[in-house]
GROMACS .gro file of C-alpha atoms in nm:
model
  135
    1MET     CA    1  -2.740  -0.763   4.434
    2PHE     CA    2  -2.552  -1.063   4.389
    3LEU     CA    3  -2.522  -1.234   4.075
    4ASP     CA    4  -2.563  -1.623   4.031
    5GLN     CA    5  -2.294  -1.859   3.891
    6ASP     CA    6  -2.443  -1.859   3.542
    7GLN     CA    7  -2.466  -1.467   3.528
    8ILE     CA    8  -2.093  -1.444   3.670
    9LEU     CA    9  -2.001  -1.690   3.393
   10LYS     CA   10  -2.157  -1.496   3.121
   11SER     CA   11  -2.014  -1.186   3.236
   12PHE     CA   12  -1.658  -1.343   3.217
   13LYS     CA   13  -1.730  -1.476   2.883
   14TYR     CA   14  -1.833  -1.142   2.735
   15VAL     CA   15  -1.511  -0.975   2.899
   16ALA     CA   16  -1.293  -1.245   2.765
   17TYR     CA   17  -1.463  -1.218   2.425
   18THR     CA   18  -1.425  -0.815   2.425
   19ALA     CA   19  -1.077  -0.842   2.562
   20SER     CA   20  -0.974  -1.114   2.306
   21TYR     CA   21  -1.108  -0.891   2.034
   22LEU     CA   22  -0.920  -0.595   2.153
   23VAL     CA   23  -0.594  -0.790   2.190
   24THR     CA   24  -0.648  -0.953   1.840
   25ARG     CA   25  -0.709  -0.599   1.691
   26TYR     CA   26  -0.407  -0.438   1.853
   27LYS     CA   27  -0.160  -0.727   1.769
   28ILE     CA   28  -0.305  -0.703   1.407
   29SER     CA   29  -0.240  -0.358   1.379
   30ARG     CA   30   0.100  -0.377   1.528
   31GLN     CA   31   0.183  -0.669   1.294
   32SER     CA   32   0.089  -0.434   0.965
   33SER     CA   33   0.350  -0.179   1.094
   34SER     CA   34   0.609  -0.462   1.144
   35SER     CA   35   0.744  -0.731   0.916
   36SER     CA   36   0.718  -1.037   1.145
   37GLY     CA   37   0.411  -1.244   1.263
   38THR     CA   38   0.101  -1.357   1.114
   39LYS     CA   39  -0.251  -1.304   1.192
   40GLU     CA   40  -0.326  -1.656   1.283
   41ASN     CA   41  -0.034  -1.646   1.555
   42TYR     CA   42  -0.225  -1.330   1.708
   43ALA     CA   43  -0.580  -1.529   1.703
   44ASP     CA   44  -0.398  -1.797   1.901
   45THR     CA   45  -0.270  -1.534   2.146
   46ALA     CA   46  -0.642  -1.429   2.180
   47LEU     CA   47  -0.777  -1.772   2.248
   48ARG     CA   48  -0.494  -1.823   2.520
   49PHE     CA   49  -0.621  -1.475   2.665
   50ASP     CA   50  -0.969  -1.594   2.651
   51TRP     CA   51  -0.876  -1.894   2.875
   52ILE     CA   52  -0.687  -1.701   3.102
   53ILE     CA   53  -0.962  -1.442   3.170
   54VAL     CA   54  -1.239  -1.686   3.209
   55GLY     CA   55  -1.007  -1.893   3.448
   56ASN     CA   56  -0.864  -1.600   3.669
   57THR     CA   57  -0.864  -1.222   3.594
   58GLN     CA   58  -0.569  -1.162   3.818
   59THR     CA   59  -0.367  -1.396   3.620
   60ALA     CA   60  -0.485  -1.224   3.292
   61VAL     CA   61  -0.386  -0.871   3.430
   62GLN     CA   62  -0.027  -1.032   3.508
   63LYS     CA   63   0.006  -1.201   3.184
   64ILE     CA   64  -0.075  -0.875   2.978
   65LYS     CA   65   0.175  -0.678   3.203
   66SER     CA   66   0.426  -0.924   3.174
   67SER     CA   67   0.405  -0.990   2.803
   68ALA     CA   68   0.398  -0.608   2.706
   69PRO     CA   69   0.754  -0.464   2.622
   70GLY     CA   70   0.862  -0.214   2.881
   71VAL     CA   71   0.919   0.174   2.809
   72GLU     CA   72   1.302   0.142   2.816
   73VAL     CA   73   1.285  -0.175   2.585
   74LEU     CA   74   1.056   0.029   2.318
   75ARG     CA   75   1.294   0.332   2.338
   76LYS     CA   76   1.612   0.109   2.283
   77ARG     CA   77   1.455  -0.058   2.001
   78ARG     CA   78   1.346   0.279   1.839
   79LEU     CA   79   1.705   0.401   1.898
   80ALA     CA   80   1.834   0.093   1.705
   81ALA     CA   81   1.598   0.130   1.417
   82ASN     CA   82   1.689   0.483   1.390
   83ALA     CA   83   2.065   0.387   1.375
   84ARG     CA   84   2.013   0.120   1.105
   85GLU     CA   85   1.818   0.392   0.899
   86ARG     CA   86   2.077   0.620   0.940
   87ARG     CA   87   2.340   0.383   0.838
   88ARG     CA   88   2.111   0.303   0.524
   89MET     CA   89   2.095   0.649   0.422
   90ASN     CA   90   2.469   0.730   0.482
   91SER     CA   91   2.519   0.439   0.257
   92LEU     CA   92   2.304   0.529   0.005
   93ASN     CA   93   2.443   0.890   0.002
   94ASP     CA   94   2.797   0.737  -0.028
   95ALA     CA   95   2.689   0.557  -0.335
   96PHE     CA   96   2.545   0.872  -0.486
   97ASP     CA   97   2.863   1.062  -0.410
   98ARG     CA   98   3.075   0.777  -0.604
   99LEU     CA   99   2.848   0.790  -0.899
  100ARG     CA  100   2.854   1.155  -0.913
  101ASP     CA  101   3.229   1.125  -0.937
  102VAL     CA  102   3.216   0.900  -1.236
  103VAL     CA  103   2.921   1.089  -1.420
  104PRO     CA  104   3.011   1.401  -1.610
  105SER     CA  105   2.858   1.703  -1.472
  106LEU     CA  106   2.866   1.921  -1.760
  107GLY     CA  107   3.070   2.169  -1.610
  108ASN     CA  108   2.811   2.286  -1.350
  109ASP     CA  109   2.968   2.411  -1.021
  110ARG     CA  110   2.695   2.292  -0.810
  111LYS     CA  111   2.626   1.934  -0.686
  112LEU     CA  112   2.404   1.732  -0.868
  113SER     CA  113   2.077   1.600  -0.700
  114LYS     CA  114   2.011   1.254  -0.670
  115PHE     CA  115   1.743   1.242  -0.930
  116GLU     CA  116   1.972   1.440  -1.169
  117THR     CA  117   2.266   1.210  -1.102
  118LEU     CA  118   2.034   0.923  -1.202
  119GLN     CA  119   1.947   1.097  -1.501
  120MET     CA  120   2.272   1.169  -1.585
  121ALA     CA  121   2.416   0.818  -1.536
  122GLN     CA  122   2.153   0.691  -1.759
  123THR     CA  123   2.220   0.923  -2.037
  124TYR     CA  124   2.591   0.843  -2.001
  125ILE     CA  125   2.560   0.489  -2.012
  126ALA     CA  126   2.329   0.494  -2.314
  127ALA     CA  127   2.600   0.726  -2.480
  128LEU     CA  128   2.883   0.472  -2.390
  129TYR     CA  129   2.672   0.190  -2.515
  130GLU     CA  130   2.614   0.357  -2.846
  131LEU     CA  131   2.997   0.449  -2.867
  132LEU     CA  132   3.055   0.070  -2.818
  133GLN     CA  133   2.815  -0.027  -3.086
  134ARG     CA  134   2.995   0.172  -3.345
  135LYS     CA  135   3.320   0.014  -3.297
   0.00000   0.00000   0.00000
């Protein structure tokens, strides 16, 4: 069974519409998990994608493959993000250690938790403020 030109065009338009919807949904969902990009940019991408599919399906497949980051790139990005998060947490933990050093620990032998350290710092600052107000 052969399709006439109008049926083929309708079929391509349906594929283009469906593909653009899926690409837009995918990119919007990726945008919600990252801080860069906007939904408008993704809609523009979907419109360009429609044009590519209607024009030439082979080009569309190549365009998708070439624009998607490779597994190695994604792995490197994840490793870099993990390293940044590790540095951030180490810096935060160092700051808590420095705060523990200047806040009185009430003679406990165990290390204060982060929450306890913040509570103690708050109490200590309030006590120092009161002391200054009395003078």
